[in-house]
CSV table of C-alpha atoms in Angstrom, one decimal:
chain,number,residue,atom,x,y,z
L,1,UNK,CA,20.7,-13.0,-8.8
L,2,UNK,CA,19.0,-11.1,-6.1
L,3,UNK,CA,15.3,-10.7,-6.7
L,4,UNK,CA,11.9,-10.1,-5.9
L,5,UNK,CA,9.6,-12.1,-7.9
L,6,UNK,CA,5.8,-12.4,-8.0
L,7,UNK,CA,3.2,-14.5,-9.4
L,8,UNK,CA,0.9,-14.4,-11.6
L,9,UNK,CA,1.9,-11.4,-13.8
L,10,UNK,CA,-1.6,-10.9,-14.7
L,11,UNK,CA,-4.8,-12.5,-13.7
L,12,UNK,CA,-8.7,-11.8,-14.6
L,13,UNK,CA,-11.1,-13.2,-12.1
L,14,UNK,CA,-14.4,-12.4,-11.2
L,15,UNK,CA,-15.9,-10.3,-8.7
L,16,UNK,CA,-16.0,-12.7,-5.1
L,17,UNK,CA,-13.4,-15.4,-6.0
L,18,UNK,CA,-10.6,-15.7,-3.6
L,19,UNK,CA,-7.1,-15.4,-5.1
L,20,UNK,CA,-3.6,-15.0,-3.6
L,21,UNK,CA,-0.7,-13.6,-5.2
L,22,UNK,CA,2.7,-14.7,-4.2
L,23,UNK,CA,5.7,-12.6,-3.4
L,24,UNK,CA,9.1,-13.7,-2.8
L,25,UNK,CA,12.4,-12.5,-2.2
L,26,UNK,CA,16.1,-14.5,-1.5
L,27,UNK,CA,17.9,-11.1,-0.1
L,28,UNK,CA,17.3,-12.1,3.4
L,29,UNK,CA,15.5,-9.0,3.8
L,30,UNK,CA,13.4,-8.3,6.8
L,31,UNK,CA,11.0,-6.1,5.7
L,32,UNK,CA,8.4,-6.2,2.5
L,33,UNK,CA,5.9,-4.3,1.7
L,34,UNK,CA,2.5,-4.4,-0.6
L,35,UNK,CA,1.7,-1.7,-3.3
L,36,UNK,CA,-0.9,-0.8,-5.7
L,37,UNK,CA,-0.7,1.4,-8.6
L,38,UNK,CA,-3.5,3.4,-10.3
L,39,UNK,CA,-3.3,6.4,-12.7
L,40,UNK,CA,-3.1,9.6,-10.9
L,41,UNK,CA,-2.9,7.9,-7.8
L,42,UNK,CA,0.9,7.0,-7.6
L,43,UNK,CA,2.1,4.3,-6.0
L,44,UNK,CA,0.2,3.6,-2.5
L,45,UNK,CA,1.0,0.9,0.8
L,46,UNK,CA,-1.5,-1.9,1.3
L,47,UNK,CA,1.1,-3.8,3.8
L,48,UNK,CA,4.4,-4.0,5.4
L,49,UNK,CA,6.4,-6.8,7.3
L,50,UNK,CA,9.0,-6.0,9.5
L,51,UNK,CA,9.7,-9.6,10.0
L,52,UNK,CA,8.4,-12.9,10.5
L,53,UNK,CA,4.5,-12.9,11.7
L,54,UNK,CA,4.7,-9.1,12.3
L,55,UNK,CA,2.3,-7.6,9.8
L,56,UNK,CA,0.7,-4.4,9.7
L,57,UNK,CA,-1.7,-1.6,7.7
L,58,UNK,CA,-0.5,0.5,5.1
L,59,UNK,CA,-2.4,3.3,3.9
L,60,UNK,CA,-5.1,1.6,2.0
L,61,UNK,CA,-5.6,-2.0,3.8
L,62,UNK,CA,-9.2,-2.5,3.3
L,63,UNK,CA,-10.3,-5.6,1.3
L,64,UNK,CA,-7.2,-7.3,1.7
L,65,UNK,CA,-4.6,-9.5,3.7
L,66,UNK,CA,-1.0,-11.0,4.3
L,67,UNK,CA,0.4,-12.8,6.4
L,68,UNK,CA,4.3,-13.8,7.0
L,69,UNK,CA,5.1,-17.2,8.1
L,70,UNK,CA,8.8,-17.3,6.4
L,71,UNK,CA,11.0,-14.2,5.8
L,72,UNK,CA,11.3,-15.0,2.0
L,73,UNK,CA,7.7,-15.1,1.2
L,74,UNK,CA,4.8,-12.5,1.8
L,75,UNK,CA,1.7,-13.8,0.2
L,76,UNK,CA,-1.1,-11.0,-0.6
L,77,UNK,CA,-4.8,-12.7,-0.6
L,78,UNK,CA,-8.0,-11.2,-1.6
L,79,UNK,CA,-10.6,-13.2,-0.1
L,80,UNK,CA,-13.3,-11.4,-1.6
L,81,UNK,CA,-11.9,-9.3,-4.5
L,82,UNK,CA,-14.3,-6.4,-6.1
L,83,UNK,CA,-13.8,-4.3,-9.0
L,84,UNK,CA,-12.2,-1.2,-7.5
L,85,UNK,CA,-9.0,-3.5,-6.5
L,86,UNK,CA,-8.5,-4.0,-10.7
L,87,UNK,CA,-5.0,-2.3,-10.0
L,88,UNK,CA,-1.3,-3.0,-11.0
L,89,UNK,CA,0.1,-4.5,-7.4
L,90,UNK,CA,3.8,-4.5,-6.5
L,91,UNK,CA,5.4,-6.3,-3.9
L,92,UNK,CA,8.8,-4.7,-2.7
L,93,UNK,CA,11.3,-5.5,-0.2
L,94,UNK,CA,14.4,-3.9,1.8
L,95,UNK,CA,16.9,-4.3,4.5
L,96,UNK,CA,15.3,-3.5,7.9
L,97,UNK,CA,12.5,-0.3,6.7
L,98,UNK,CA,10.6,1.3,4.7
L,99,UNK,CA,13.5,4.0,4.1
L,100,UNK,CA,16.0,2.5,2.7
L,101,UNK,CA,16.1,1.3,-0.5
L,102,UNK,CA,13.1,-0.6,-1.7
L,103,UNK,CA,13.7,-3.6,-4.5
L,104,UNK,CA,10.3,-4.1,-6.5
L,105,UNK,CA,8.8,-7.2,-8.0
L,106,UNK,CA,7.8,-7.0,-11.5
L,107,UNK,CA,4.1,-6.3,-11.2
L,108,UNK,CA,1.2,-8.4,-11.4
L,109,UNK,CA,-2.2,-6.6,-13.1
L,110,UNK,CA,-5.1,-7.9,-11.6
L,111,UNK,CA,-8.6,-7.1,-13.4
L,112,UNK,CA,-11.6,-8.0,-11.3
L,113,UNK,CA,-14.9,-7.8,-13.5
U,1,UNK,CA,0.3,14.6,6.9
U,2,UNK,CA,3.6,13.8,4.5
U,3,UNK,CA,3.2,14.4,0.8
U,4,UNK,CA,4.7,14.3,-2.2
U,5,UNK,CA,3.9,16.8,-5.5
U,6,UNK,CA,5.5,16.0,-8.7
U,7,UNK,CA,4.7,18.2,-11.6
U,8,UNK,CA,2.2,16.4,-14.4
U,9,UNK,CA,3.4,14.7,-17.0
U,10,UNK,CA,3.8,13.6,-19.9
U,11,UNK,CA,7.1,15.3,-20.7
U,12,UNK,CA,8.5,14.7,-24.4
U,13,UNK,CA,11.7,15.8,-25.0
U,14,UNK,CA,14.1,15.1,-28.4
U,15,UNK,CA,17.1,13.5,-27.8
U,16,UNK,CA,20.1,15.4,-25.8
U,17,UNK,CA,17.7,17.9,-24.6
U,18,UNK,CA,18.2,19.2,-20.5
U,19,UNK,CA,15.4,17.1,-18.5
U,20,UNK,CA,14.0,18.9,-15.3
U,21,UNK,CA,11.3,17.1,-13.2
U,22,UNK,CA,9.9,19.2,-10.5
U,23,UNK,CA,9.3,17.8,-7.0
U,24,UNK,CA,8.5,19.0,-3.8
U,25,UNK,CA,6.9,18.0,0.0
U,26,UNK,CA,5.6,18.0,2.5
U,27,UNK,CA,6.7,16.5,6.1
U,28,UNK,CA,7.6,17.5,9.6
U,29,UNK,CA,11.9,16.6,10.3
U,30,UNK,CA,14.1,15.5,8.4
U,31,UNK,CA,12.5,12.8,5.6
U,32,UNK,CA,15.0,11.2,3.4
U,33,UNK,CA,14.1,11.8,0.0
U,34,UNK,CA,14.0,9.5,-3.0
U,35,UNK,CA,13.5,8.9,-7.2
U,36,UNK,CA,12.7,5.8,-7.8
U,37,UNK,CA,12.2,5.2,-11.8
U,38,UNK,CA,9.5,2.5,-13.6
U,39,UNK,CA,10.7,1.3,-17.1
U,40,UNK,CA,8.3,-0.4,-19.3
U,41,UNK,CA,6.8,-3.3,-18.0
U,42,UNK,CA,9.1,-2.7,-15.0
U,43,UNK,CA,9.1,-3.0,-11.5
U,44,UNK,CA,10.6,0.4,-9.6
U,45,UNK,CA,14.1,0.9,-8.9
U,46,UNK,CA,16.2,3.3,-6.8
U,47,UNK,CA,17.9,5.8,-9.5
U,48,UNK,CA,18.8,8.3,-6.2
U,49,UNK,CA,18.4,9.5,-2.9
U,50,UNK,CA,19.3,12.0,-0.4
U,51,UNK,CA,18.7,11.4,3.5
U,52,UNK,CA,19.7,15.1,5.1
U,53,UNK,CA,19.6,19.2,3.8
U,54,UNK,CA,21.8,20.1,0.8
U,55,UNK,CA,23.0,16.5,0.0
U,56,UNK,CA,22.9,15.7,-4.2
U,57,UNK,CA,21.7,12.3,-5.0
U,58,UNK,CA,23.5,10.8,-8.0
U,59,UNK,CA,23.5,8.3,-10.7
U,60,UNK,CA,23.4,7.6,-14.3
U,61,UNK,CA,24.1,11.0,-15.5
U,62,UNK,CA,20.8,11.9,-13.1
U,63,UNK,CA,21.1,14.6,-10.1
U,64,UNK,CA,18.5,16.1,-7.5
U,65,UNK,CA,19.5,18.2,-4.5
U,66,UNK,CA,17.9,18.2,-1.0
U,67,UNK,CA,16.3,21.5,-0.6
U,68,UNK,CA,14.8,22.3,2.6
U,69,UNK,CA,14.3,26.1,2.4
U,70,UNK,CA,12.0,25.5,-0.2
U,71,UNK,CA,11.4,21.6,0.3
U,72,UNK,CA,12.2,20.3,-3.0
U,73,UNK,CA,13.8,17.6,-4.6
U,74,UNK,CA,14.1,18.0,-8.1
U,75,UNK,CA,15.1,15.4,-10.6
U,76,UNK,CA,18.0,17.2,-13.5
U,77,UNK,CA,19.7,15.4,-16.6
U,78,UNK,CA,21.8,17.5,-18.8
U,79,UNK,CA,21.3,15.1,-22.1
U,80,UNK,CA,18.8,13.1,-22.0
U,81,UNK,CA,18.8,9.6,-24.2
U,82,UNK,CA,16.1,7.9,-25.6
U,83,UNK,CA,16.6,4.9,-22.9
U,84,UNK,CA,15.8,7.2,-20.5
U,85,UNK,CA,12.2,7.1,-21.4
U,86,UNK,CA,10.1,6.0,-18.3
U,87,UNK,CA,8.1,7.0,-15.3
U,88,UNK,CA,9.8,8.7,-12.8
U,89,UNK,CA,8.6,8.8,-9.4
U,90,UNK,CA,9.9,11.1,-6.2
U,91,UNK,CA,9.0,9.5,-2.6
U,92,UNK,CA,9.7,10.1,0.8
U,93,UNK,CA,10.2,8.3,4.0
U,94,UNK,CA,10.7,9.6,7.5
U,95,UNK,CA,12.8,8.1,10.2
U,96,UNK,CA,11.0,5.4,12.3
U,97,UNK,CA,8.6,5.3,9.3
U,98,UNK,CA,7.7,2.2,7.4
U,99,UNK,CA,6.5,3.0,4.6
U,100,UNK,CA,7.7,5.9,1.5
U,101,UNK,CA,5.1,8.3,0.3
U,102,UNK,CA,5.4,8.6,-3.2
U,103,UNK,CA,4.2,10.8,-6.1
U,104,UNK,CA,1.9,10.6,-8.6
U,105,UNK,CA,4.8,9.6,-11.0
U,106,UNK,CA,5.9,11.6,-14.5
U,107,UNK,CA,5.8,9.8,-17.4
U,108,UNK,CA,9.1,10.6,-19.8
U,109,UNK,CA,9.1,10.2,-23.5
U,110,UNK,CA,13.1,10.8,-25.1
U,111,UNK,CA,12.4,11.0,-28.8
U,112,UNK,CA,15.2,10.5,-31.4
């Protein structure tokens, strides 16, 4: 079944301890993408990957990073997580670009306190 | 710089009732325009899209026109069900761009 998965689903941590959050996808797609989720707020880009080590900003990259060693995966890793980046993160996929149709991972909700 | 507005939700609506969701943007060209939709506990997916002027984006009994004389992209269901109830979200993405703009997102409630 073709997929974008993500783990964990939901994680508490504190305020200042690393954590990573794994995103993978076995559609042979080239290009993934970050996303966070707040009410009122929409959906907004933290990330993208056009390929294999070629990472770049999104709107709102602050406080966070990626990095893409194999096409499948696209780890996201807060190395120093705060409370304003409590958010619901999704990790999406697609062919070659942002403009074509985006397959999203389940979610994970992350609550820093 | 690119935008998308989508009216406020919620929206509650009884069962069979005529669903309009409005949309509209803002870009320079030609952006392709999207509605993706969020069930419960969901991850998006694509329900439609429309990537030039005057095309209609289809699927699941769900239609939305591309308007650029008055840059809109609204979302139309003539009988709405109650498994339709989810947030529905209208995005954008230009050509050569890498990422979609999206909106705010419009919560749907489909009451028996």
């Amino acid at each position: 079944e073709a997929q974008v998965t993500q783990n964990p689903r939901y994680l508490i941590t504190v305020t200042g301890k690393k954590l990573t959050v794994t995103c993978s996808q076995n559609m042979n797609h080239e290009y993934m993408s970050w996303y966070r989720q707040d009410p009122g707020l929409g959906l907004r880009q933290i990330y993208y990957s056009m390929n294999v080590e070629v990472t770049d900003k999104g709107d709102v990259p602050e406080g966070y990073k990626v990095s893409r060693k194999e096409k499948r995966n696209f780890p996201l890793i807060l190395e120093s997580p705060s409370p304003n980046q409590t958010s619901l993160y999704f990790c999406a996929s697609s062919l070659t670009g942002g403009r074509y149709e985006q397959y999203f991972g389940p979610g994970t909700r992350l609550t820093v306190t | 710089g690119d935008s998308v507005t989508q009216m406020e939700g919620p929206v509650t609506l009884s069962e069979e009732a005529f669903l309009t969701i409005n949309c509209t943007y803002t870009a320079t060209g030609y952006p392709s325009l999207f509605w993706y939709v969020q069930y419960p506990g969901e991850g998006l997916q694509l329900l439609l899209k429309a990537t030039k002027a005057d095309d209609k984006g289809s699927n699941k009994g769900f239609e939305a026109t591309y308007r650029k004389e008055t840059t809109s992209f609204h979302l139309e269901k003539g009988s709405v069900q109650v498994s339709d109830s989810a947030v529905y979200f209208c995005a954008l993405s230009k050509t050569g761009a890498n990422n979609l703009f999206f909106g705010t997102g419009t919560r749907l409630t489909v009451i028996p």
